[in-house]
Amino acid sequence: MATLNVPQNGQAMKGKSRTRKSAPSVDLTAMVDLAFLLITFFMLTTSLSKSQAMEIAKPVTEVPGQPYPASRTLTLVLGKGDQIMWYKGEPGKSEPYKTTFSAIHKVLNQNRQGIAQTHGNDPSKFMIVIIKPTEKSTYKNFVDALDEMKISDVKSYLIDDGGLLDNEELLMKNFGLL
């Protein structure tokens, strides 16, 4: 049983005897029970934040590689130090660029608008982004790239973790990203 004891501060006066009064006591059992009931109630009725998952569908490995139209393809190669090398079209035939994750949103939007203008704003001719993580890139960079696909409303993107092509590897070394 929980009790609250209040000490007596009074002293008997000289020559006079005082009758001792019993100290008032308060039983706190009911209050403690109520507090735990309320805590339990609020813990059980509160909804915790639900995790948000992004669905990633990797291509089936039995299907042979399909050629992607170079006029609509943008390749992002993730490198070390939160850096990205990107190029439009085929590797070796187009000029590569180096950028950071803070500027990739602008790059994606500009290329999406350029591809739409090239193909006469045909909705079936959307931009295809190929994401290639390297051994030097971090998991955080990979997740940031996937988040950016969702934010930039890229309709079609794929993850190519089969390794870099020879000319991509050479370009990455030239940029100092490997």
C-alpha atoms as one frame of an Amber mdcrd trajectory, in Angstrom:
protein
   0.000   0.000   0.000   1.420   3.402  -0.956   1.118   6.108   1.664   2.162
   9.699   1.941   3.634  10.501   5.365   3.702  14.112   6.477   6.221  14.824
   9.263   5.142  16.928  12.247   7.110  20.116  12.681   5.490  21.354  15.909
   7.306  21.113  19.245   5.732  21.010  22.675   5.818  24.262  24.563   7.660
  24.503  27.880   5.669  23.264  30.763   2.614  22.374  28.805   2.024  18.995
  27.446   0.373  18.681  24.122  -1.555  15.817  22.935  -0.023  14.212  19.979
  -2.063  14.297  16.879  -1.654  11.506  14.447  -0.080  12.436  11.154  -2.512
  12.553   8.261  -1.896   9.807   5.744  -3.064   9.656   2.180  -3.483   6.333
   0.467  -2.022   6.656  -3.055  -2.799   3.139  -4.231  -5.843   4.174  -6.222
  -3.965   7.054  -7.858  -1.058   4.803  -8.890  -3.492   2.213 -10.262  -5.275
   4.873 -12.252  -2.002   6.254 -13.626  -0.916   2.827 -14.851  -4.333   2.165
 -16.360  -4.182   5.462 -18.263  -0.620   4.810 -19.452  -1.605   1.343 -20.636
  -4.708   2.671 -22.361  -2.823   5.379 -24.259  -0.023   3.004 -25.235  -2.467
   0.482 -26.669  -4.684   2.977 -28.482  -1.905   5.045 -30.052  -1.047   4.223
 -33.630   2.667   4.049 -34.231   4.178   5.365 -37.437   3.985   2.829 -40.207
   7.061   2.114 -42.265   6.921   3.186 -45.872   8.343   0.802 -48.421   9.103
   1.445 -52.044   8.411  -1.398 -54.424  11.376  -2.354 -56.570  10.861  -4.836
 -59.364  14.047  -6.251 -60.797  13.876  -7.759 -64.304  13.670 -11.515 -64.696
  17.124 -12.926 -65.437  15.906 -15.488 -68.015  14.718 -12.723 -70.345  17.528
 -11.594 -72.673  18.620  -7.976 -72.462  16.335  -5.712 -74.400  17.751  -2.767
 -76.289  16.679   0.534 -74.824  16.218   3.465 -77.183  19.296   5.662 -76.867
  17.289   8.805 -77.567  15.246   8.255 -74.388  17.842   6.697 -72.072  19.663
   8.446 -69.243  22.268   6.477 -67.284  23.285   7.352 -63.717  26.505   5.743
 -62.462  26.865   6.163 -58.701  30.422   6.799 -57.547  32.301   7.525 -54.358
  31.929  10.703 -52.327  28.227  11.232 -53.120  29.068  11.908 -56.765  27.226
  10.760 -59.888  28.395  10.411 -63.469  25.546  10.609 -65.942  25.201  10.507
 -69.686  22.351  10.476 -72.143  22.197   7.780 -74.797  24.908   5.209 -75.395
  28.176   5.087 -73.463  31.111   6.349 -75.448  28.898   8.114 -78.005  27.652
  10.878 -75.740  29.391  13.255 -73.403  29.437  12.232 -69.721  28.884  14.709
 -66.911  29.688  14.687 -63.220  27.211  15.966 -60.636  26.159  15.595 -57.009
  22.976  14.282 -55.439  21.841  17.809 -54.649  21.766  18.669 -58.367  20.399
  15.398 -59.760  16.781  16.572 -59.533  17.533  19.418 -61.935  19.380  17.043
 -64.303  16.453  14.607 -64.395  13.882  17.328 -65.017  15.895  18.959 -67.806
  16.466  15.659 -69.578  12.827  14.587 -69.196  11.674  17.863 -70.751  14.261
  17.570 -73.521  13.184  14.019 -74.368   9.508  15.071 -74.362  10.258  17.930
 -76.765  12.345  15.700 -79.038   9.504  13.184 -79.342   6.719  15.753 -79.705
   5.380  15.321 -76.145   4.242  11.778 -76.967   3.262  10.194 -73.618   4.435
   6.755 -74.800   7.961   8.144 -75.363   9.001   8.682 -71.749  12.494   8.864
 -70.297  14.148   5.617 -69.176  16.738   5.919 -66.393  19.347   3.229 -65.785
  20.869   3.316 -62.285  24.271   1.657 -61.971  25.671   1.456 -58.439  29.402
   0.806 -58.145  31.402  -0.822 -55.368  32.537   2.618 -54.181  28.999   4.016
 -53.860  27.102   3.698 -50.600  23.720   2.171 -49.888  22.499   5.637 -48.875
  23.371   6.932 -52.362  21.436   4.074 -53.945  18.356   4.788 -51.806  18.675
   8.521 -52.546  18.734   7.752 -56.281  15.583   5.636 -55.966  13.891   8.361
 -53.927  14.792  10.880 -56.598  13.120   8.689 -59.237   9.906   8.883 -57.223
  10.234  12.617 -56.527  11.035  13.472 -60.165   8.160  11.281 -61.372  10.340
   9.101 -63.600   7.983   6.526 -65.107  10.539   3.893 -66.018  13.852   3.174
 -64.328  15.900   0.070 -63.824  18.786  -1.034 -61.672  21.777  -2.506 -63.463
  24.057  -4.025 -60.875  25.777  -6.328 -63.343  28.898  -4.179 -63.436  30.222
  -1.317 -65.459  31.079  -1.381 -69.128  34.741  -0.846 -70.014  34.265   2.721
 -71.266  32.066   3.574 -68.233  34.791   2.335 -65.913  37.396   4.398 -67.764
  35.211   7.520 -67.529  34.617   6.947 -63.820  38.364   6.686 -63.236  38.937
   9.882 -65.244  36.371  11.694 -63.067  37.996  10.228 -59.934  34.834   8.443
 -58.852  36.262   4.921 -58.543
